[in-house]
Coordinates of C-alpha atoms in Angstrom, one line a residue:
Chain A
X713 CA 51.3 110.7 -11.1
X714 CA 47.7 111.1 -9.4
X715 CA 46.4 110.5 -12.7
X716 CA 47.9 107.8 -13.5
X717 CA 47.1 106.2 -10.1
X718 CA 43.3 107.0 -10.5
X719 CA 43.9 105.5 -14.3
X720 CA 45.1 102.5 -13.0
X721 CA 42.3 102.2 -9.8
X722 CA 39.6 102.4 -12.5
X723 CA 41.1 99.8 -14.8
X724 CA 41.2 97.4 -11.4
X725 CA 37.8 98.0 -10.5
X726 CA 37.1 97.3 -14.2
X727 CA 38.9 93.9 -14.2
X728 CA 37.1 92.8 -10.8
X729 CA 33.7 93.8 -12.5
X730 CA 34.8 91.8 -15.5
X731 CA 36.1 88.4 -13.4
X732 CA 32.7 88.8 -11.3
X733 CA 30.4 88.5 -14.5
X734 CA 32.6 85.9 -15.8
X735 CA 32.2 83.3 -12.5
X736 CA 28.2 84.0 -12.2
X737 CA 28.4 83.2 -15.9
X738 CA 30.2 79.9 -15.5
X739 CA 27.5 79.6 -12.4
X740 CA 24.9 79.6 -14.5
X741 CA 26.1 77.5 -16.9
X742 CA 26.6 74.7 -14.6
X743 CA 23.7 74.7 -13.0
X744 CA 22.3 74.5 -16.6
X745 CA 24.3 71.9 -17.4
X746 CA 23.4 70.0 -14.2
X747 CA 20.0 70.2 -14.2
X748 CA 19.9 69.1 -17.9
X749 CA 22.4 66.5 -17.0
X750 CA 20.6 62.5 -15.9
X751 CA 20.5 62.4 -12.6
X752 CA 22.3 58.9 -10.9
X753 CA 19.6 56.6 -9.7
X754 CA 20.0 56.5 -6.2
X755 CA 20.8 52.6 -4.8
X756 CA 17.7 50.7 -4.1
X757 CA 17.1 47.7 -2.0
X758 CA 16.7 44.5 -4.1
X759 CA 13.5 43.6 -4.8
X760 CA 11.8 41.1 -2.4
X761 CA 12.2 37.2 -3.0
X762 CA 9.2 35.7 -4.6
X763 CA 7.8 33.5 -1.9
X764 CA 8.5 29.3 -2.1
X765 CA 5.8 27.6 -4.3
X766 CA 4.4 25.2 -2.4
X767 CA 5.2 21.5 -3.3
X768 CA 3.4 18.5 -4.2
X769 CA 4.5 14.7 -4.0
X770 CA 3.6 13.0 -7.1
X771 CA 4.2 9.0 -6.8
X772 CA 3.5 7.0 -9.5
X773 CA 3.0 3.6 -8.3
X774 CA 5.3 0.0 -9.5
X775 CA 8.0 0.9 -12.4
X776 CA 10.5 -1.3 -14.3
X777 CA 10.5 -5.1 -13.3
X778 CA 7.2 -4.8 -11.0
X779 CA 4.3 -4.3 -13.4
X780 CA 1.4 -3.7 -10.8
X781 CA -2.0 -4.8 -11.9
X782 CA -2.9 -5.2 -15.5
X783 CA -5.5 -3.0 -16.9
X784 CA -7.7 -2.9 -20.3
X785 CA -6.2 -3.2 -23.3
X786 CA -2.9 -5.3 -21.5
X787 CA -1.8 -1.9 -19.9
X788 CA 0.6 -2.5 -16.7
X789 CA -0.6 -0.1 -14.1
X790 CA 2.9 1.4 -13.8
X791 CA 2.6 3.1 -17.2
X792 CA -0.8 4.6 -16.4
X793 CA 0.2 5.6 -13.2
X794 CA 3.0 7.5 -15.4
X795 CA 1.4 9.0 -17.7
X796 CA -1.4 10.2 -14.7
X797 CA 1.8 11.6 -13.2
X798 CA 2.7 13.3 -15.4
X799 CA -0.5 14.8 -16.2
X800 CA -1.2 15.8 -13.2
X801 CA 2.6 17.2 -12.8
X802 CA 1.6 20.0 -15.4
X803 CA -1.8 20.7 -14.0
X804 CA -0.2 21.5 -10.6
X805 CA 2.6 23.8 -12.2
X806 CA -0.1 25.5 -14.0
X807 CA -1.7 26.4 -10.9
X808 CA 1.4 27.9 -9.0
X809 CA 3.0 24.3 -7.6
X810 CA 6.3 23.4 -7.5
X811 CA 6.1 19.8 -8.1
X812 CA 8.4 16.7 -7.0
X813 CA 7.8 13.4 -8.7
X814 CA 9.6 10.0 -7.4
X815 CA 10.1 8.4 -11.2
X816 CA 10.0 10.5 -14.7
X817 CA 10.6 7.6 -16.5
X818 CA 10.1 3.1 -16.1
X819 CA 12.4 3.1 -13.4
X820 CA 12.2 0.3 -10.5
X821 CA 12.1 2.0 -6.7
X822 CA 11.5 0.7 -3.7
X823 CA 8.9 2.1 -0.8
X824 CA 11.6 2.9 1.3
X825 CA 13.3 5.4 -1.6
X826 CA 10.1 7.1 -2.5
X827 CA 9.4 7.8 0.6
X828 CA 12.8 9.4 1.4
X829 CA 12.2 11.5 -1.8
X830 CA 9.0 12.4 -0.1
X831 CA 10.2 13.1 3.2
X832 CA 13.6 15.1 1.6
X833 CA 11.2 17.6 -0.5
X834 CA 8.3 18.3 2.7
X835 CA 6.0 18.8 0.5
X836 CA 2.6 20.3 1.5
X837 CA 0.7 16.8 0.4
X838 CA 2.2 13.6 -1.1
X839 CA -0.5 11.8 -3.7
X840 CA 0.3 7.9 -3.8
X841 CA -0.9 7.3 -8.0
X842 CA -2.6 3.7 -7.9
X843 CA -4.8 2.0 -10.8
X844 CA -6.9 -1.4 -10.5
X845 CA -9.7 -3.1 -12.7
X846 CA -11.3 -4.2 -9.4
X847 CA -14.4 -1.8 -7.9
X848 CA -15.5 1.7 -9.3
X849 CA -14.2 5.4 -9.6
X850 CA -11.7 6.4 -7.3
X851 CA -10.4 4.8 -4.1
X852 CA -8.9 7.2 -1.6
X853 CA -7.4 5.5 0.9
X854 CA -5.5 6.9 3.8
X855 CA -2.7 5.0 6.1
X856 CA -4.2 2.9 8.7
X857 CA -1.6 3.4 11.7
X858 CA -3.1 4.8 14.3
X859 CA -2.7 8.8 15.4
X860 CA -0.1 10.0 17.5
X861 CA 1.8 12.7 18.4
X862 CA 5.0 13.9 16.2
X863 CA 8.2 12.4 17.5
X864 CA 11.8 13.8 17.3
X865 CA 12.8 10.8 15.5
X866 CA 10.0 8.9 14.6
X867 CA 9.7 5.5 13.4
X868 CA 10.2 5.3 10.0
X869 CA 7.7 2.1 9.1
X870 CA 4.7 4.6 11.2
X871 CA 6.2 7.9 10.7
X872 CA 2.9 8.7 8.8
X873 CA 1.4 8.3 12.6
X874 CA 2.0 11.9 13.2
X875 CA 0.4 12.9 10.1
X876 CA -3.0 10.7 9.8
X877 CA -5.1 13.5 11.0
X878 CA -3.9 15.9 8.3
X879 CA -4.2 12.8 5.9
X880 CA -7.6 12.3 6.8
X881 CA -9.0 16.3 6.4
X882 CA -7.0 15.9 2.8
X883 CA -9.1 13.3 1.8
X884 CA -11.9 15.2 2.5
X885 CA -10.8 17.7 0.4
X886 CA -10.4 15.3 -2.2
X887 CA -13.6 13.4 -1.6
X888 CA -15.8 16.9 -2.2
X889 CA -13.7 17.6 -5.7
X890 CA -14.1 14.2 -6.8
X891 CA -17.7 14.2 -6.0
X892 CA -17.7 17.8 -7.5
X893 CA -16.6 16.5 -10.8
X894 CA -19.2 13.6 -10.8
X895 CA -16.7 10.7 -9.9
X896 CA -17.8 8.3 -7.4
X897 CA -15.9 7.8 -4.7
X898 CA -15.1 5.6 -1.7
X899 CA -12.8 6.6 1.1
X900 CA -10.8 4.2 3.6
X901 CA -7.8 3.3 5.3
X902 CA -5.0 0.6 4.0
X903 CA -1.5 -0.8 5.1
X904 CA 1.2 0.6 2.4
X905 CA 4.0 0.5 3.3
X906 CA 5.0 3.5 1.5
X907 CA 2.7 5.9 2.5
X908 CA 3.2 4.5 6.1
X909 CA 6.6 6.3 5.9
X910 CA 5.5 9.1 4.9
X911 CA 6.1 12.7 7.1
X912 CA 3.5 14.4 4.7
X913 CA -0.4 14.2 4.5
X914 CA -0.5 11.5 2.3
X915 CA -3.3 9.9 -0.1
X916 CA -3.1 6.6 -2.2
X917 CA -5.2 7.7 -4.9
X918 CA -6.5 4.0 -6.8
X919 CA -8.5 4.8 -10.2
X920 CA -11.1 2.3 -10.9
X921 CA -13.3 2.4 -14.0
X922 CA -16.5 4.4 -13.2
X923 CA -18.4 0.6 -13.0
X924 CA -21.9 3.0 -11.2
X925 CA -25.2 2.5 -12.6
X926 CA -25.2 6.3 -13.6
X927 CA -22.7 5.2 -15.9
X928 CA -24.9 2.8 -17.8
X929 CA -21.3 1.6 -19.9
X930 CA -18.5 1.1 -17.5
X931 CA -16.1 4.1 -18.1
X932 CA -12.9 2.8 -18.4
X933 CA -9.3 3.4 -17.5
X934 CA -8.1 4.1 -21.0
X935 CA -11.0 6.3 -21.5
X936 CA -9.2 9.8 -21.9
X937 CA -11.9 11.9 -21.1
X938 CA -12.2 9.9 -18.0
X939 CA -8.6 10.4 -16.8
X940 CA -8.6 14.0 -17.7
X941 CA -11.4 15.0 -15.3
X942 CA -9.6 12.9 -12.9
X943 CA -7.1 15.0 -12.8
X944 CA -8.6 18.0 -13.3
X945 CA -10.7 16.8 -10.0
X946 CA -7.4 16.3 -8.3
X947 CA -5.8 19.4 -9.2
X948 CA -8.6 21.0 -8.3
X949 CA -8.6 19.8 -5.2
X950 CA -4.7 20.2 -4.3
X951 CA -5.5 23.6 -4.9
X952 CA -7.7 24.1 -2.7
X953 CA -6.4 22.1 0.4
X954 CA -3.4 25.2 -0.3
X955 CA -6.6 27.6 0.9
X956 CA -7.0 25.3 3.8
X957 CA -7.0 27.2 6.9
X958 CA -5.7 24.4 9.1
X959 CA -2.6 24.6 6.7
X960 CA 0.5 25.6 8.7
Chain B
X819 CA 39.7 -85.5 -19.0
X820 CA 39.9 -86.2 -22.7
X821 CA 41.1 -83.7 -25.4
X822 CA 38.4 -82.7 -27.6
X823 CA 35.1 -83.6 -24.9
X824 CA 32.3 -81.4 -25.9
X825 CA 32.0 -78.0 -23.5
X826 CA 30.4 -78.9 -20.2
X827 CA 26.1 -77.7 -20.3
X828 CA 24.0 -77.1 -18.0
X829 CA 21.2 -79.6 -17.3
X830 CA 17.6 -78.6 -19.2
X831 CA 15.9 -78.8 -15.8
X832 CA 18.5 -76.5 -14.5
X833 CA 17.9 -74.2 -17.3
X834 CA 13.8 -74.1 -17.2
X835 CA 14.4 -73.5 -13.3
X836 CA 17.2 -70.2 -13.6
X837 CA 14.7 -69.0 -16.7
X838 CA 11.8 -69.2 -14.0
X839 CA 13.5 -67.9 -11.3
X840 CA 14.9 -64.5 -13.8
X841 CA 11.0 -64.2 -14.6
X842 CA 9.8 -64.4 -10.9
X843 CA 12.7 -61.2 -10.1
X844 CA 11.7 -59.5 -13.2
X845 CA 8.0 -59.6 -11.9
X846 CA 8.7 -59.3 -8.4
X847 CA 11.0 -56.1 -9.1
X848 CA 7.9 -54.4 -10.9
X849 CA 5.6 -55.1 -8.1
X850 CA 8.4 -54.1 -6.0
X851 CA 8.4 -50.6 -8.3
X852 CA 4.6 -50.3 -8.6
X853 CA 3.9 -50.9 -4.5
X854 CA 7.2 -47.9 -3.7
X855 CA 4.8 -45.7 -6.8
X856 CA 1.9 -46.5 -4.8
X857 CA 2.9 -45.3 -1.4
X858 CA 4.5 -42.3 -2.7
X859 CA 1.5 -41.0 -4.1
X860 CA -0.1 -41.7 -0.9
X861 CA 2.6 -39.8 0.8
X862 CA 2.1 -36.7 -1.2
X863 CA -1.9 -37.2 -1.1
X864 CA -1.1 -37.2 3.0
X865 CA 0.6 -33.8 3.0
X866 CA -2.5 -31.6 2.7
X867 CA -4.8 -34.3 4.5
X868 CA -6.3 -31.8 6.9
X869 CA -10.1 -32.1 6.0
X870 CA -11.1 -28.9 4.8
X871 CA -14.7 -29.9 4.5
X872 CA -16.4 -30.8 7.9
X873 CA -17.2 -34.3 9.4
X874 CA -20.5 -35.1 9.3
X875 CA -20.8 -35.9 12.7
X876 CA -20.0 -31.8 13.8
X877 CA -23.4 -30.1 14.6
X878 CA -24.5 -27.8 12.8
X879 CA -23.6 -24.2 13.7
X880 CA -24.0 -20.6 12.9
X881 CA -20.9 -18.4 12.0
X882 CA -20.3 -15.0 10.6
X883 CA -18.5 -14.0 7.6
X884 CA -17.6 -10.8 6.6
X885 CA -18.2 -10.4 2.8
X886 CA -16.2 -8.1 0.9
X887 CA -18.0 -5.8 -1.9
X888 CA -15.5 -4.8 -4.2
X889 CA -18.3 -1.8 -5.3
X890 CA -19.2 -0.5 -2.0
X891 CA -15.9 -1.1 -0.3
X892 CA -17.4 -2.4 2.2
X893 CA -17.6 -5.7 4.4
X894 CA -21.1 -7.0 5.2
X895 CA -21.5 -9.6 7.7
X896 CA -23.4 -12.6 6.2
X897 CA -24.5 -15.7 9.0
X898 CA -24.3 -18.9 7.5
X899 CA -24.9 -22.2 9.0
X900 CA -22.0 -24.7 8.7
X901 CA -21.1 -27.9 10.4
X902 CA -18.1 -26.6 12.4
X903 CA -15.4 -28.8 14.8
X904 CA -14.4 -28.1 18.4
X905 CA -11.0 -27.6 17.5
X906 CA -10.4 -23.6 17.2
X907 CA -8.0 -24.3 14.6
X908 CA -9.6 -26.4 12.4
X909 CA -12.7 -24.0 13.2
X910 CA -11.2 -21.3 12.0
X911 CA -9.5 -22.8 8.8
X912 CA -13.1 -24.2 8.1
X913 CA -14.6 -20.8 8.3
X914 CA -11.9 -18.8 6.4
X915 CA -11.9 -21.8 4.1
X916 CA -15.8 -20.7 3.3
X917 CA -15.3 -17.5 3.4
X918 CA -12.8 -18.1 0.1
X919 CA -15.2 -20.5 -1.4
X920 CA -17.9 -17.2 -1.3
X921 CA -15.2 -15.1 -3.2
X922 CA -14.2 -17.8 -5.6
X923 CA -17.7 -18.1 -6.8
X924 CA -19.5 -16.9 -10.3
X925 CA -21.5 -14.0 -9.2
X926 CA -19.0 -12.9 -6.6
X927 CA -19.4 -9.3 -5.1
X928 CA -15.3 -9.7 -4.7
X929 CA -14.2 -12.2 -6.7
X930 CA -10.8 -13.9 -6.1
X931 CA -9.6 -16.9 -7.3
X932 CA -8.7 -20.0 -5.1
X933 CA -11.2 -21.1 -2.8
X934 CA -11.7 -23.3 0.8
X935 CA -7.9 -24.7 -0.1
X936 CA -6.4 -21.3 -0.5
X937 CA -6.3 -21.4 3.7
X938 CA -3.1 -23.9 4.3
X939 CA -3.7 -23.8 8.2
X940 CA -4.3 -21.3 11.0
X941 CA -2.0 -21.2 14.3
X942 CA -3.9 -19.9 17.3
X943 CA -1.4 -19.4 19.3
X944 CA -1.7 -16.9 23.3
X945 CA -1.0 -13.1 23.0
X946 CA 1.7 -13.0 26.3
X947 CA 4.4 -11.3 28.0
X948 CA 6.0 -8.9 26.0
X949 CA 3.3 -8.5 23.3
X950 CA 0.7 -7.4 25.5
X951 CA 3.7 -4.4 26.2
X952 CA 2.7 -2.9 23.1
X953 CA 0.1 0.0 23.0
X954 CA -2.1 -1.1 20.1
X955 CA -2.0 -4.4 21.2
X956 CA -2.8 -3.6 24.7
X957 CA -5.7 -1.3 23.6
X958 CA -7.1 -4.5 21.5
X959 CA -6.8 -6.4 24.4
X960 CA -8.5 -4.1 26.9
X961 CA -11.9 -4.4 24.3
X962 CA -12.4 -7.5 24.3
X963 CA -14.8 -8.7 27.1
X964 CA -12.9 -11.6 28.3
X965 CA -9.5 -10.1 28.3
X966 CA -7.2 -10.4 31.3
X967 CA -3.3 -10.1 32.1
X968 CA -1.5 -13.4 30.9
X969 CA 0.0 -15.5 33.6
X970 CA 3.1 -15.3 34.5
X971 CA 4.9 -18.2 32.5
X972 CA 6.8 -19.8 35.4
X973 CA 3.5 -20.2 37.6
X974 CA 1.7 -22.6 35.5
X975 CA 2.7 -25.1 32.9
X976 CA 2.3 -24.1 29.6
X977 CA -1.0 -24.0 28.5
X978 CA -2.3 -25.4 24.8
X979 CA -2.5 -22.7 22.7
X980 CA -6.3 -23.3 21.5
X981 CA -7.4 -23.5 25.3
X982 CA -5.5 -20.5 26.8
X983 CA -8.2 -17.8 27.5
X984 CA -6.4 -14.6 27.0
X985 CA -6.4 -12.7 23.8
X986 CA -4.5 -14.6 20.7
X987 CA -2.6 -14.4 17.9
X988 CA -3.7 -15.8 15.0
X989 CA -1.5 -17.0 11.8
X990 CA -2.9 -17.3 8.5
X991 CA -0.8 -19.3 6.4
X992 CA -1.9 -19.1 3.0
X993 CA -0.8 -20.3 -0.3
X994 CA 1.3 -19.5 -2.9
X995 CA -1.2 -20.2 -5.8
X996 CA -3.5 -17.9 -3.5
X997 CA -1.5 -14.8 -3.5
X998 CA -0.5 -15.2 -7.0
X999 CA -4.0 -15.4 -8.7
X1000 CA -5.1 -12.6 -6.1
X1001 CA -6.3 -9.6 -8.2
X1002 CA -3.6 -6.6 -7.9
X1003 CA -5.1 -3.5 -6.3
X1004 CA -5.3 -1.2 -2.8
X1005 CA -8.9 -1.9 -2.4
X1006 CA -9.2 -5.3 -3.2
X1007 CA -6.1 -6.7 -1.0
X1008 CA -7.0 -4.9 1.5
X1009 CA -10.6 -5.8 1.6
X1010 CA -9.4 -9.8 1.5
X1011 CA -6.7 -9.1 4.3
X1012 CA -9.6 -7.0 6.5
X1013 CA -12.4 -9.6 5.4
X1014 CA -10.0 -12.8 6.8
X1015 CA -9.3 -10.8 9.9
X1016 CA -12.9 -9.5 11.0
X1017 CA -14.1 -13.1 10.2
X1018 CA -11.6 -14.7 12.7
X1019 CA -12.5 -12.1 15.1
X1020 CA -16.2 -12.2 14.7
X1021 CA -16.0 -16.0 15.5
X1022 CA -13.6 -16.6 17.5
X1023 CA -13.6 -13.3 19.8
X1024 CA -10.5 -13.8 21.8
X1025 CA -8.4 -13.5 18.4
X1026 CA -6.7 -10.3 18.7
X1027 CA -4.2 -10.1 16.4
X1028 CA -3.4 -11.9 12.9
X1029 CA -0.3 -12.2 10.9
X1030 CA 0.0 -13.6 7.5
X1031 CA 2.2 -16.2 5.8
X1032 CA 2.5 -17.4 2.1
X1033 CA 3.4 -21.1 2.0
X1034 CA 4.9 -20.3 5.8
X1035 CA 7.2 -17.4 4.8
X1036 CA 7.0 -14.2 5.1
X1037 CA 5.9 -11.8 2.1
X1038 CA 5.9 -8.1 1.7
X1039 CA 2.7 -7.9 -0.2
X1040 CA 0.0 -9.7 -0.8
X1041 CA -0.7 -8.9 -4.2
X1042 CA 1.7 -5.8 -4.9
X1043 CA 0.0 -3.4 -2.7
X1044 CA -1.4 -4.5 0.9
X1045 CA 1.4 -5.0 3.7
X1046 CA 1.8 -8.7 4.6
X1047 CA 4.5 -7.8 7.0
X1048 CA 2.5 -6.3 10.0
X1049 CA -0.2 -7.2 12.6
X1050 CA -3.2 -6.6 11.8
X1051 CA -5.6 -5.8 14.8
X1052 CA -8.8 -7.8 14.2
X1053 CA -11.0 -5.8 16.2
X1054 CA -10.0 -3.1 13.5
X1055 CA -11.1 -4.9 10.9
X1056 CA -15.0 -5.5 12.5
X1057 CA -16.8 -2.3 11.0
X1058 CA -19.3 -0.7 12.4
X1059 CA -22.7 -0.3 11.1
X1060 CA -23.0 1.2 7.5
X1061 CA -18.8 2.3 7.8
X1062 CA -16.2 1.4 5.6
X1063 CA -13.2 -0.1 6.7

């Protein structure tokens, strides 16, 4: 009997020796498998929004029944101013803009309703497109009411009061680009109505043909080269009143 | 009466007198037609009887224009001597009439089409009461060297509007044919609208303010761009030395 006792102690001990090789096998193994295994990616916070291009008003002046002035070659004004619009439109994307125009196509709009698409969008500068056969280069002309301070609800026919400062350093800006590029340029103030509505520094840009004695023929409006450094001028400039440190 | 008579006639003399008398209303009714022609055309020649050259009997005097250069954008003043009336109104219309005929010439730094008739008339009329309430037009009339409060209106009778002495409004009434043969464009309507007003103001000093009219109505634009609905301050439109306007 004591023999078969110590017989059956030793096969126990055996079996315990056996089960305790067995787990630190299975041990290893998982912690084989686990390493070798891909580990979850842990959550991450999604990635920052990309910060709000700035935007630009493009206006291209007249459209449908009112014609505007009529340039060489029996051009209306309202399909230059158009086709400068668009232009421009690309050359302002191109440089990181997010643009908003008040016609894409020959559509009739009055000033009130472009400058509600003006004042809906706040852009960071609204660009009045204008074209005439009369002087030489390009006319910037800024609204003539007189500076005042911004009001809750301001007047809609002066809103541009509380923004005629603003409009002013932008024309400056423009004023060096265009003179930059070799355009001449004259600067002054006008009464239209819709840039008088405006709640944007706001420009009515008129191109003229380059008529200056440097120019010994008169450039003229249909003159391609001539309208691409325009634009390339204004671009130029847009981009750069961005960088303006007076800029909110 | 007898069956058979021959038809009753008129006598010859009867005859020769109703022919004559159906001649003398045929001729009388054209005369009649051609005298009503007459003062009809004479009627219509009436309408724009306003002299718009002066009498010869007017001295001699010098006034200032403001010239527009369509190049420069710029307004130059330019003296010129011109027989001028008393009257303010007809002064002014004279002078604005001019000013036109400079811009309607050849060789025309800022040529427009239209000339001296281009100016229908121009209302003086006294910048009072309620008008005066208004900031810009209070700080126009707080420049000018003769400027003082109007009267009350019940103190005094009413005064005519080319003698009162306070700061006035002036209303340009110009024609249709004007605005429609105006050349399109910012610079160029503006530098007509700003060359009218600085010429008033430059020669007649108490004029303060100027609104326009087309064939006396109201018009949003003048020629598609400049505002023809607002007052324009006239001092505004006097540049300084060498500035653009």
């Amino acid at each position: 009997l004591k023999q078969l006792a110590e017989d059956q102690s030793g096969h126990k001990q055996g079996s315990n020796l056996a089960f305790l090789a067995l787990a630190i096998l299975v041990s290893v193994c998982s912690v084989a498998a686990a390493a070798q295994a891909p580990t979850a990616a842990p959550p991450q916070a999604p990635p920052p929004p990309a910060p709000p291009r700035p935007i630009i008003l493009l206006d291209a002046a007249h459209g449908g029944d009112d014609s505007g002035a009529l340039l060489a070659g029996n051009q209306p004004e309202k399909s230059f101013t158009l086709a400068l619009s668009v232009r421009l439109r690309s050359l302002l994307a191109a440089r990181g803009f997010q643009v908003v125009t008040t016609r894409e196509s020959d559509l009739a709009l009055d000033p009130t309703r472009r400058a509600e698409i003006a004042n809906h969008a706040a852009p960071l500068a609204c660009l009045s497109l204008h074209a005439s056969e009369s002087g030489s280069g390009v006319h910037l002309f800024a609204s003539s009411v007189a500076p005042a301070l911004p009001a809750r609800i301001p007047a809609w026919k002066t809103a541009q009061a509380a923004y005629v400062t603003r409009s002013l350093a932008f024309a400056g800006v423009l004023n060096s680009a265009l003179e930059h590029a070799d355009l001449p340029v004259t600067l002054g103030r006008t009464a239209l109505p819709v840039v008088d509505s405006m709640t944007c520094p706001a420009l009515a840009i008129e191109i003229a043909p380059d008529r200056t004695p440097k120019a010994k023929v008169p450039t003229a409006l249909d003159d391609p080269a001539y309208q691409s450094r325009v634009a390339e001028a204004l671009a130029a400039a847009v981009l750069e009143w961005k960088t303006e440190p007076r800029q909110p | 009466m007898e069956d058979g008579a021959p038809p009753a006639v008129i006598a010859r003399h009867q005859a020769v007198l109703l022919i004559v008398l159906v001649l003398a209303s045929a001729i009388m009714g054209g005369l009649l037609w051609r005298q009503l022609d007459r003062a009809h055309q004479h009627r219509l020649i009436g309408q724009d009887s306003t002299p718009t050259q002066a009498p010869e009997v007017a001295p001699a005097e010098p006034a200032t224009l403001l010239v527009a250069n369509d190049l420069e954008n710029s307004l130059i003043a330019e003296t010129q001597t011109l027989p001028l009336p008393q009257d303010s109104q007809a002064r002014a219309r004279l002078i604005l009439g001019k000013l036109l005929d400079l811009y309607a010439s050849p060789d025309a730094l800022h040529p427009v089409p239209g000339g001296a008739s281009s100016v229908a008339q121009v209302f003086l009329m006294p910048l009072s009461g309620p008008r005066l309430e208004k900031p810009e037009a209070r700080s126009v009339a707080s420049r000018l060297p003769n400027a003082h409060p109007a009267p009350p209106r019940h103190a005094q009778p009413e005064p005519s509007p080319t003698t009162v002495a306070g700061p006035q409004l002036a209303v340009v009434n110009l024609t249709a044919a004007f605005a429609a043969g105006h050349p399109s464009g910012i610079e160029t309507e503006t530098l007509t609208i700003l060359s009218l007003c600085g010429t008033l103001h430059a020669n007649l000093p108490r004029v303060a303010e100027v609104r326009f009219l087309v064939d006396g109505q109201p018009r949003a634009t003048l020629a598609g761009h400049a505002d023809l609905t607002r007052t324009y301050l006239a001092a505004d439109a006097v540049p300084t030395e060498g500035a653009h306007p």
